[in-house]
Amino acid sequence: IAVGLLLFYPPFFRGLFFPQEMLFTHVLTSAVFLLFCLRKWRNGDASLIRGAMDWAVFALVSAYLLSLPGAVNVREALGGFYKILNYSMIYWLVREVAVNYRNSRILLSVLFASSLGVAIIGIASALGFVNYPGAFDGSIIMSTLQYTNATSIYMGIMSILGISLAVTEKKCCFKAIYTLATVLLMVVMFNAAAQGAWIA
């Protein structure tokens, strides 16, 4: 549930592009990761690194850490390091939770539900039903992410995820829900029409 929460809420906090929201996320992710480490320790499992991907993530964090002493702007460098550390902790948490197909699908559904919420807020803002600052500028839907390119790419990637969930779903009612939700995402993606989305 904690990992699902970490995956669900970030897009609603202005995409975590701003320091105040990012600081809250650092604290929350660190707390969940600490609980995760304590749980592993109690179970007698002290290993974090198990494969090549884990080593790659560890190397990325290490590279950011090693670059701090020579940074031109130490504050910006620290901010970048904390972001990479935060993403790495989420990676390790997801890897630990997604141990089977069912859990992986639940986490993917959480990501998709989050993107659907972002799309609904964007469309509702464009129609004048919701007053969300920066979600609609009169012609382009930017929703909670508040950047055209970010919104468009996010909706494009999540549309691919929505199609995948629809295709692999066995129940017809859920298949229809995933399909209709993906259409809403694509409405926002096409409205933003950023070049990044076409590349994605």
Short mmCIF file of N, CA and C in Angstrom, two decimals, residues 2-166:
data_model
loop_
_atom_site.label_atom_id
_atom_site.label_comp_id
_atom_site.label_asym_id
_atom_site.label_seq_id
_atom_site.Cartn_x
_atom_site.Cartn_y
_atom_site.Cartn_z
N ALA A 2 1.94 1.22 0.80
CA ALA A 2 2.84 2.39 0.88
C ALA A 2 3.53 2.65 -0.45
N VAL A 3 3.97 1.58 -1.10
CA VAL A 3 4.63 1.73 -2.41
C VAL A 3 3.62 2.22 -3.45
N GLY A 4 2.40 1.69 -3.39
CA GLY A 4 1.34 2.15 -4.30
C GLY A 4 1.08 3.64 -4.13
N LEU A 5 1.08 4.11 -2.87
CA LEU A 5 0.89 5.53 -2.60
C LEU A 5 2.01 6.37 -3.20
N LEU A 6 3.26 5.88 -3.07
CA LEU A 6 4.41 6.60 -3.63
C LEU A 6 4.33 6.71 -5.15
N LEU A 7 3.72 5.71 -5.79
CA LEU A 7 3.57 5.73 -7.24
C LEU A 7 2.37 6.56 -7.68
N PHE A 8 1.36 6.66 -6.82
CA PHE A 8 0.10 7.28 -7.23
C PHE A 8 0.09 8.81 -7.15
N TYR A 9 0.57 9.37 -6.05
CA TYR A 9 0.30 10.79 -5.80
C TYR A 9 1.20 11.82 -6.51
N PRO A 10 2.48 11.50 -6.89
CA PRO A 10 3.36 12.55 -7.41
C PRO A 10 2.80 13.42 -8.55
N PRO A 11 2.10 12.86 -9.56
CA PRO A 11 1.62 13.74 -10.64
C PRO A 11 0.65 14.83 -10.16
N PHE A 12 -0.03 14.59 -9.04
CA PHE A 12 -0.99 15.56 -8.54
C PHE A 12 -0.33 16.72 -7.81
N PHE A 13 0.95 16.56 -7.44
CA PHE A 13 1.70 17.62 -6.78
C PHE A 13 2.58 18.34 -7.80
N ARG A 14 1.95 18.86 -8.84
CA ARG A 14 2.63 19.61 -9.90
C ARG A 14 3.80 18.83 -10.48
N GLY A 15 3.63 17.49 -10.53
CA GLY A 15 4.63 16.64 -11.15
C GLY A 15 5.95 16.58 -10.42
N LEU A 16 5.99 17.11 -9.19
CA LEU A 16 7.21 17.18 -8.38
C LEU A 16 8.32 17.98 -9.07
N PHE A 17 7.93 18.99 -9.84
CA PHE A 17 8.93 19.83 -10.50
C PHE A 17 9.44 20.93 -9.58
N PHE A 18 8.80 21.11 -8.43
CA PHE A 18 9.12 22.24 -7.56
C PHE A 18 9.64 21.76 -6.21
N PRO A 19 10.57 22.53 -5.59
CA PRO A 19 11.29 22.08 -4.39
C PRO A 19 10.40 21.70 -3.20
N GLN A 20 9.33 22.46 -2.95
CA GLN A 20 8.50 22.19 -1.78
C GLN A 20 7.86 20.81 -1.85
N GLU A 21 7.27 20.49 -3.02
CA GLU A 21 6.65 19.18 -3.20
C GLU A 21 7.69 18.06 -3.19
N MET A 22 8.86 18.36 -3.77
CA MET A 22 9.92 17.36 -3.84
C MET A 22 10.45 17.03 -2.45
N LEU A 23 10.55 18.04 -1.58
CA LEU A 23 11.03 17.81 -0.22
C LEU A 23 10.09 16.87 0.54
N PHE A 24 8.79 17.08 0.40
CA PHE A 24 7.80 16.21 1.04
C PHE A 24 7.97 14.77 0.54
N THR A 25 8.22 14.62 -0.76
CA THR A 25 8.40 13.28 -1.35
C THR A 25 9.68 12.62 -0.84
N HIS A 26 10.77 13.41 -0.71
CA HIS A 26 12.01 12.86 -0.15
C HIS A 26 11.77 12.27 1.23
N VAL A 27 11.04 13.00 2.07
CA VAL A 27 10.78 12.57 3.45
C VAL A 27 9.92 11.31 3.44
N LEU A 28 8.85 11.32 2.63
CA LEU A 28 7.93 10.17 2.59
C LEU A 28 8.62 8.92 2.04
N THR A 29 9.34 9.07 0.94
CA THR A 29 10.05 7.93 0.34
C THR A 29 11.09 7.37 1.30
N SER A 30 11.82 8.26 1.96
CA SER A 30 12.85 7.83 2.91
C SER A 30 12.24 7.05 4.07
N ALA A 31 11.08 7.51 4.56
CA ALA A 31 10.40 6.82 5.67
C ALA A 31 9.97 5.41 5.26
N VAL A 32 9.37 5.30 4.07
CA VAL A 32 8.93 3.99 3.58
C VAL A 32 10.13 3.09 3.33
N PHE A 33 11.21 3.64 2.77
CA PHE A 33 12.41 2.86 2.48
C PHE A 33 13.06 2.37 3.78
N LEU A 34 13.06 3.22 4.81
CA LEU A 34 13.61 2.83 6.11
C LEU A 34 12.83 1.67 6.70
N LEU A 35 11.50 1.74 6.62
CA LEU A 35 10.65 0.64 7.11
C LEU A 35 10.93 -0.64 6.33
N PHE A 36 11.13 -0.48 5.02
CA PHE A 36 11.45 -1.62 4.15
C PHE A 36 12.78 -2.27 4.57
N CYS A 37 13.79 -1.44 4.85
CA CYS A 37 15.10 -1.95 5.27
C CYS A 37 15.03 -2.63 6.63
N LEU A 38 14.27 -2.04 7.56
CA LEU A 38 14.09 -2.64 8.87
C LEU A 38 13.39 -4.00 8.77
N ARG A 39 12.41 -4.08 7.89
CA ARG A 39 11.68 -5.34 7.68
C ARG A 39 12.62 -6.41 7.11
N LYS A 40 13.45 -6.02 6.15
CA LYS A 40 14.41 -6.97 5.58
C LYS A 40 15.40 -7.43 6.65
N TRP A 41 15.86 -6.49 7.47
CA TRP A 41 16.82 -6.81 8.52
C TRP A 41 16.22 -7.78 9.53
N ARG A 42 14.95 -7.55 9.90
CA ARG A 42 14.26 -8.44 10.86
C ARG A 42 14.09 -9.85 10.28
N ASN A 43 13.93 -9.92 8.95
CA ASN A 43 13.78 -11.22 8.29
C ASN A 43 15.12 -11.88 7.98
N GLY A 44 16.21 -11.23 8.40
CA GLY A 44 17.54 -11.80 8.18
C GLY A 44 18.06 -11.63 6.78
N ASP A 45 17.51 -10.68 6.04
CA ASP A 45 17.93 -10.43 4.65
C ASP A 45 18.55 -9.05 4.58
N ALA A 46 19.86 -8.99 4.42
CA ALA A 46 20.56 -7.69 4.40
C ALA A 46 20.96 -7.26 2.99
N SER A 47 20.56 -8.01 1.97
CA SER A 47 21.00 -7.71 0.61
C SER A 47 20.04 -6.74 -0.09
N LEU A 48 20.62 -5.73 -0.73
CA LEU A 48 19.84 -4.80 -1.56
C LEU A 48 20.12 -5.06 -3.03
N ILE A 49 21.33 -5.51 -3.33
CA ILE A 49 21.74 -5.69 -4.72
C ILE A 49 21.70 -7.17 -5.08
N ARG A 50 20.92 -7.49 -6.12
CA ARG A 50 20.74 -8.89 -6.51
C ARG A 50 21.13 -9.18 -7.96
N GLY A 51 21.10 -8.15 -8.80
CA GLY A 51 21.37 -8.39 -10.21
C GLY A 51 22.00 -7.19 -10.89
N ALA A 52 22.14 -7.29 -12.21
CA ALA A 52 22.81 -6.26 -13.00
C ALA A 52 22.09 -4.91 -12.93
N MET A 53 20.74 -4.93 -12.96
CA MET A 53 19.99 -3.68 -12.90
C MET A 53 20.20 -2.97 -11.56
N ASP A 54 20.26 -3.74 -10.48
CA ASP A 54 20.53 -3.16 -9.16
C ASP A 54 21.90 -2.49 -9.13
N TRP A 55 22.88 -3.15 -9.74
CA TRP A 55 24.23 -2.56 -9.80
C TRP A 55 24.22 -1.26 -10.63
N ALA A 56 23.44 -1.25 -11.69
CA ALA A 56 23.36 -0.05 -12.54
C ALA A 56 22.76 1.12 -11.76
N VAL A 57 21.70 0.85 -10.99
CA VAL A 57 21.08 1.89 -10.18
C VAL A 57 22.05 2.37 -9.10
N PHE A 58 22.75 1.44 -8.46
CA PHE A 58 23.73 1.79 -7.44
C PHE A 58 24.85 2.64 -8.05
N ALA A 59 25.29 2.29 -9.26
CA ALA A 59 26.35 3.04 -9.95
C ALA A 59 25.89 4.46 -10.27
N LEU A 60 24.64 4.61 -10.66
CA LEU A 60 24.10 5.94 -10.97
C LEU A 60 24.09 6.83 -9.73
N VAL A 61 23.61 6.29 -8.62
CA VAL A 61 23.60 7.05 -7.35
C VAL A 61 25.03 7.41 -6.95
N SER A 62 25.95 6.46 -7.09
CA SER A 62 27.36 6.68 -6.72
C SER A 62 27.98 7.77 -7.59
N ALA A 63 27.65 7.77 -8.88
CA ALA A 63 28.19 8.79 -9.80
C ALA A 63 27.74 10.18 -9.38
N TYR A 64 26.47 10.32 -9.02
CA TYR A 64 25.97 11.62 -8.55
C TYR A 64 26.66 12.02 -7.25
N LEU A 65 26.85 11.07 -6.35
CA LEU A 65 27.50 11.35 -5.07
C LEU A 65 28.95 11.79 -5.27
N LEU A 66 29.66 11.10 -6.16
CA LEU A 66 31.07 11.42 -6.42
C LEU A 66 31.25 12.76 -7.12
N SER A 67 30.20 13.23 -7.82
CA SER A 67 30.31 14.50 -8.53
C SER A 67 30.09 15.71 -7.63
N LEU A 68 29.62 15.49 -6.41
CA LEU A 68 29.31 16.62 -5.51
C LEU A 68 30.51 17.50 -5.17
N PRO A 69 31.67 16.92 -4.81
CA PRO A 69 32.80 17.79 -4.42
C PRO A 69 33.25 18.75 -5.52
N GLY A 70 33.14 18.36 -6.78
CA GLY A 70 33.59 19.22 -7.88
C GLY A 70 32.48 20.03 -8.53
N ALA A 71 31.31 20.08 -7.91
CA ALA A 71 30.16 20.77 -8.52
C ALA A 71 30.35 22.28 -8.50
N VAL A 72 29.94 22.93 -9.60
CA VAL A 72 29.99 24.40 -9.69
C VAL A 72 28.95 24.99 -8.74
N ASN A 73 27.74 24.43 -8.76
CA ASN A 73 26.67 24.88 -7.86
C ASN A 73 26.32 23.70 -6.95
N VAL A 74 26.83 23.74 -5.73
CA VAL A 74 26.67 22.61 -4.80
C VAL A 74 25.21 22.39 -4.45
N ARG A 75 24.45 23.46 -4.30
CA ARG A 75 23.03 23.33 -3.95
C ARG A 75 22.26 22.59 -5.04
N GLU A 76 22.49 22.97 -6.30
CA GLU A 76 21.83 22.30 -7.42
C GLU A 76 22.28 20.84 -7.53
N ALA A 77 23.56 20.62 -7.29
CA ALA A 77 24.10 19.26 -7.35
C ALA A 77 23.49 18.38 -6.25
N LEU A 78 23.34 18.93 -5.05
CA LEU A 78 22.70 18.20 -3.97
C LEU A 78 21.25 17.87 -4.30
N GLY A 79 20.57 18.85 -4.90
CA GLY A 79 19.18 18.62 -5.33
C GLY A 79 19.08 17.48 -6.33
N GLY A 80 20.01 17.45 -7.29
CA GLY A 80 20.05 16.38 -8.28
C GLY A 80 20.35 15.03 -7.64
N PHE A 81 21.28 15.03 -6.68
CA PHE A 81 21.62 13.78 -5.98
C PHE A 81 20.42 13.25 -5.21
N TYR A 82 19.71 14.13 -4.51
CA TYR A 82 18.54 13.70 -3.73
C TYR A 82 17.44 13.14 -4.63
N LYS A 83 17.28 13.75 -5.81
CA LYS A 83 16.27 13.23 -6.75
C LYS A 83 16.63 11.82 -7.21
N ILE A 84 17.89 11.63 -7.61
CA ILE A 84 18.33 10.31 -8.07
C ILE A 84 18.23 9.29 -6.94
N LEU A 85 18.59 9.71 -5.72
CA LEU A 85 18.47 8.82 -4.56
C LEU A 85 17.02 8.43 -4.32
N ASN A 86 16.12 9.41 -4.46
CA ASN A 86 14.69 9.17 -4.29
C ASN A 86 14.17 8.17 -5.33
N TYR A 87 14.54 8.39 -6.61
CA TYR A 87 14.12 7.48 -7.68
C TYR A 87 14.67 6.07 -7.44
N SER A 88 15.91 5.99 -6.93
CA SER A 88 16.54 4.70 -6.67
C SER A 88 15.82 3.95 -5.55
N MET A 89 15.43 4.68 -4.51
CA MET A 89 14.69 4.04 -3.42
C MET A 89 13.35 3.50 -3.91
N ILE A 90 12.69 4.28 -4.77
CA ILE A 90 11.41 3.80 -5.33
C ILE A 90 11.64 2.57 -6.20
N TYR A 91 12.73 2.58 -6.98
CA TYR A 91 13.07 1.40 -7.79
C TYR A 91 13.20 0.17 -6.91
N TRP A 92 13.98 0.29 -5.81
CA TRP A 92 14.21 -0.87 -4.94
C TRP A 92 12.91 -1.31 -4.26
N LEU A 93 12.08 -0.36 -3.89
CA LEU A 93 10.80 -0.71 -3.27
C LEU A 93 9.90 -1.46 -4.24
N VAL A 94 9.82 -0.96 -5.48
CA VAL A 94 8.98 -1.61 -6.50
C VAL A 94 9.53 -2.99 -6.82
N ARG A 95 10.84 -3.10 -6.94
CA ARG A 95 11.45 -4.41 -7.23
C ARG A 95 11.13 -5.42 -6.13
N GLU A 96 11.09 -4.94 -4.89
CA GLU A 96 10.82 -5.83 -3.77
C GLU A 96 9.36 -6.26 -3.73
N VAL A 97 8.46 -5.36 -4.15
CA VAL A 97 7.02 -5.65 -4.10
C VAL A 97 6.56 -6.46 -5.31
N ALA A 98 7.09 -6.12 -6.48
CA ALA A 98 6.64 -6.75 -7.73
C ALA A 98 7.31 -8.11 -7.92
N VAL A 99 7.01 -9.03 -7.01
CA VAL A 99 7.66 -10.34 -7.04
C VAL A 99 6.91 -11.34 -7.92
N ASN A 100 5.68 -11.00 -8.32
CA ASN A 100 4.92 -11.90 -9.18
C ASN A 100 4.04 -11.09 -10.13
N TYR A 101 3.38 -11.77 -11.05
CA TYR A 101 2.56 -11.11 -12.06
C TYR A 101 1.43 -10.29 -11.44
N ARG A 102 0.79 -10.84 -10.41
CA ARG A 102 -0.34 -10.17 -9.76
C ARG A 102 0.09 -8.83 -9.15
N ASN A 103 1.17 -8.85 -8.38
CA ASN A 103 1.66 -7.62 -7.75
C ASN A 103 2.12 -6.60 -8.78
N SER A 104 2.80 -7.09 -9.83
CA SER A 104 3.26 -6.18 -10.90
C SER A 104 2.07 -5.51 -11.56
N ARG A 105 1.02 -6.27 -11.82
CA ARG A 105 -0.17 -5.73 -12.47
C ARG A 105 -0.89 -4.71 -11.57
N ILE A 106 -0.89 -4.97 -10.27
CA ILE A 106 -1.49 -4.02 -9.32
C ILE A 106 -0.75 -2.69 -9.37
N LEU A 107 0.58 -2.74 -9.35
CA LEU A 107 1.37 -1.50 -9.39
C LEU A 107 1.18 -0.76 -10.71
N LEU A 108 1.10 -1.50 -11.82
CA LEU A 108 0.84 -0.86 -13.12
C LEU A 108 -0.55 -0.23 -13.15
N SER A 109 -1.52 -0.88 -12.53
CA SER A 109 -2.88 -0.33 -12.46
C SER A 109 -2.92 0.94 -11.61
N VAL A 110 -2.11 0.98 -10.56
CA VAL A 110 -2.01 2.18 -9.72
C VAL A 110 -1.44 3.34 -10.53
N LEU A 111 -0.39 3.07 -11.29
CA LEU A 111 0.20 4.11 -12.16
C LEU A 111 -0.84 4.62 -13.17
N PHE A 112 -1.58 3.68 -13.75
CA PHE A 112 -2.58 4.06 -14.76
C PHE A 112 -3.71 4.86 -14.13
N ALA A 113 -4.15 4.46 -12.93
CA ALA A 113 -5.22 5.19 -12.23
C ALA A 113 -4.79 6.62 -11.93
N SER A 114 -3.53 6.78 -11.57
CA SER A 114 -2.99 8.12 -11.31
C SER A 114 -3.04 8.98 -12.57
N SER A 115 -2.63 8.41 -13.70
CA SER A 115 -2.65 9.16 -14.96
C SER A 115 -4.08 9.50 -15.38
N LEU A 116 -5.02 8.61 -15.08
CA LEU A 116 -6.43 8.88 -15.39
C LEU A 116 -6.92 10.07 -14.58
N GLY A 117 -6.54 10.11 -13.31
CA GLY A 117 -6.90 11.26 -12.47
C GLY A 117 -6.35 12.57 -13.03
N VAL A 118 -5.11 12.53 -13.50
CA VAL A 118 -4.48 13.71 -14.11
C VAL A 118 -5.25 14.14 -15.36
N ALA A 119 -5.63 13.17 -16.18
CA ALA A 119 -6.38 13.46 -17.41
C ALA A 119 -7.74 14.07 -17.09
N ILE A 120 -8.44 13.50 -16.11
CA ILE A 120 -9.77 14.00 -15.74
C ILE A 120 -9.68 15.44 -15.23
N ILE A 121 -8.68 15.74 -14.40
CA ILE A 121 -8.50 17.11 -13.90
C ILE A 121 -8.23 18.06 -15.06
N GLY A 122 -7.40 17.63 -16.01
CA GLY A 122 -7.09 18.47 -17.17
C GLY A 122 -8.31 18.75 -18.03
N ILE A 123 -9.08 17.71 -18.33
CA ILE A 123 -10.28 17.89 -19.16
C ILE A 123 -11.33 18.72 -18.42
N ALA A 124 -11.50 18.45 -17.12
CA ALA A 124 -12.47 19.22 -16.31
C ALA A 124 -12.07 20.69 -16.24
N SER A 125 -10.77 20.97 -16.17
CA SER A 125 -10.29 22.36 -16.16
C SER A 125 -10.58 23.04 -17.49
N ALA A 126 -10.35 22.31 -18.59
CA ALA A 126 -10.60 22.87 -19.92
C ALA A 126 -12.09 23.16 -20.13
N LEU A 127 -12.95 22.34 -19.53
CA LEU A 127 -14.40 22.54 -19.67
C LEU A 127 -14.95 23.55 -18.66
N GLY A 128 -14.11 23.99 -17.73
CA GLY A 128 -14.53 24.99 -16.74
C GLY A 128 -15.18 24.43 -15.50
N PHE A 129 -15.12 23.10 -15.32
CA PHE A 129 -15.73 22.48 -14.13
C PHE A 129 -14.81 22.54 -12.91
N VAL A 130 -13.51 22.60 -13.16
CA VAL A 130 -12.52 22.61 -12.07
C VAL A 130 -11.59 23.80 -12.27
N ASN A 131 -11.29 24.48 -11.18
CA ASN A 131 -10.35 25.60 -11.25
C ASN A 131 -9.02 25.17 -10.64
N TYR A 132 -8.19 24.52 -11.46
CA TYR A 132 -6.88 24.06 -11.01
C TYR A 132 -5.83 24.96 -11.65
N PRO A 133 -5.06 25.72 -10.84
CA PRO A 133 -4.10 26.68 -11.39
C PRO A 133 -3.10 26.04 -12.36
N GLY A 134 -2.99 26.60 -13.56
CA GLY A 134 -2.03 26.14 -14.55
C GLY A 134 -2.43 24.90 -15.33
N ALA A 135 -3.64 24.38 -15.08
CA ALA A 135 -4.05 23.14 -15.75
C ALA A 135 -4.48 23.37 -17.19
N PHE A 136 -4.98 24.59 -17.47
CA PHE A 136 -5.45 24.91 -18.83
C PHE A 136 -5.17 26.37 -19.11
N ASP A 137 -4.50 26.64 -20.22
CA ASP A 137 -4.11 28.03 -20.52
C ASP A 137 -5.00 28.70 -21.55
N GLY A 138 -6.15 28.10 -21.83
CA GLY A 138 -7.06 28.67 -22.82
C GLY A 138 -7.08 27.91 -24.12
N SER A 139 -5.98 27.17 -24.40
CA SER A 139 -5.94 26.38 -25.63
C SER A 139 -5.28 25.01 -25.43
N ILE A 140 -4.40 24.90 -24.46
CA ILE A 140 -3.66 23.65 -24.24
C ILE A 140 -3.90 23.12 -22.82
N ILE A 141 -4.20 21.81 -22.72
CA ILE A 141 -4.38 21.17 -21.43
C ILE A 141 -3.01 20.75 -20.89
N MET A 142 -2.66 21.28 -19.72
CA MET A 142 -1.40 20.91 -19.08
C MET A 142 -1.65 20.15 -17.78
N SER A 143 -2.89 20.15 -17.32
CA SER A 143 -3.33 19.44 -16.12
C SER A 143 -2.44 19.73 -14.92
N THR A 144 -2.26 18.73 -14.06
CA THR A 144 -1.53 18.95 -12.81
C THR A 144 -0.02 19.05 -13.01
N LEU A 145 0.49 18.57 -14.16
CA LEU A 145 1.93 18.63 -14.41
C LEU A 145 2.37 20.04 -14.81
N GLN A 146 1.47 20.81 -15.39
CA GLN A 146 1.67 22.23 -15.70
C GLN A 146 2.77 22.52 -16.72
N TYR A 147 3.18 21.50 -17.45
CA TYR A 147 4.11 21.67 -18.56
C TYR A 147 3.58 20.90 -19.75
N THR A 148 3.55 21.53 -20.91
CA THR A 148 2.98 20.90 -22.10
C THR A 148 3.68 19.60 -22.45
N ASN A 149 5.01 19.66 -22.57
CA ASN A 149 5.78 18.48 -22.97
C ASN A 149 5.65 17.35 -21.96
N ALA A 150 5.76 17.70 -20.67
CA ALA A 150 5.67 16.67 -19.61
C ALA A 150 4.30 16.00 -19.64
N THR A 151 3.25 16.81 -19.76
CA THR A 151 1.89 16.25 -19.78
C THR A 151 1.69 15.36 -20.99
N SER A 152 2.14 15.82 -22.14
CA SER A 152 1.95 15.07 -23.37
C SER A 152 2.70 13.74 -23.36
N ILE A 153 3.96 13.77 -22.93
CA ILE A 153 4.75 12.54 -22.86
C ILE A 153 4.16 11.57 -21.84
N TYR A 154 3.80 12.11 -20.68
CA TYR A 154 3.21 11.29 -19.62
C TYR A 154 1.95 10.60 -20.11
N MET A 155 1.08 11.35 -20.77
CA MET A 155 -0.17 10.77 -21.29
C MET A 155 0.11 9.74 -22.39
N GLY A 156 1.13 10.00 -23.21
CA GLY A 156 1.49 9.06 -24.27
C GLY A 156 1.97 7.72 -23.71
N ILE A 157 2.87 7.77 -22.74
CA ILE A 157 3.40 6.56 -22.12
C ILE A 157 2.30 5.81 -21.38
N MET A 158 1.47 6.55 -20.64
CA MET A 158 0.38 5.91 -19.89
C MET A 158 -0.69 5.34 -20.81
N SER A 159 -0.84 5.92 -22.01
CA SER A 159 -1.78 5.36 -22.99
C SER A 159 -1.30 3.99 -23.47
N ILE A 160 0.01 3.87 -23.66
CA ILE A 160 0.59 2.57 -24.04
C ILE A 160 0.33 1.56 -22.92
N LEU A 161 0.52 2.01 -21.67
CA LEU A 161 0.25 1.14 -20.52
C LEU A 161 -1.22 0.75 -20.47
N GLY A 162 -2.11 1.72 -20.73
CA GLY A 162 -3.56 1.44 -20.72
C GLY A 162 -3.95 0.42 -21.76
N ILE A 163 -3.39 0.54 -22.96
CA ILE A 163 -3.67 -0.43 -24.03
C ILE A 163 -3.17 -1.82 -23.61
N SER A 164 -1.99 -1.86 -23.01
CA SER A 164 -1.43 -3.15 -22.54
C SER A 164 -2.32 -3.79 -21.49
N LEU A 165 -2.80 -2.98 -20.55
CA LEU A 165 -3.68 -3.52 -19.50
C LEU A 165 -5.01 -4.00 -20.09
N ALA A 166 -5.52 -3.27 -21.08
CA ALA A 166 -6.79 -3.66 -21.72
C ALA A 166 -6.64 -4.97 -22.48
#
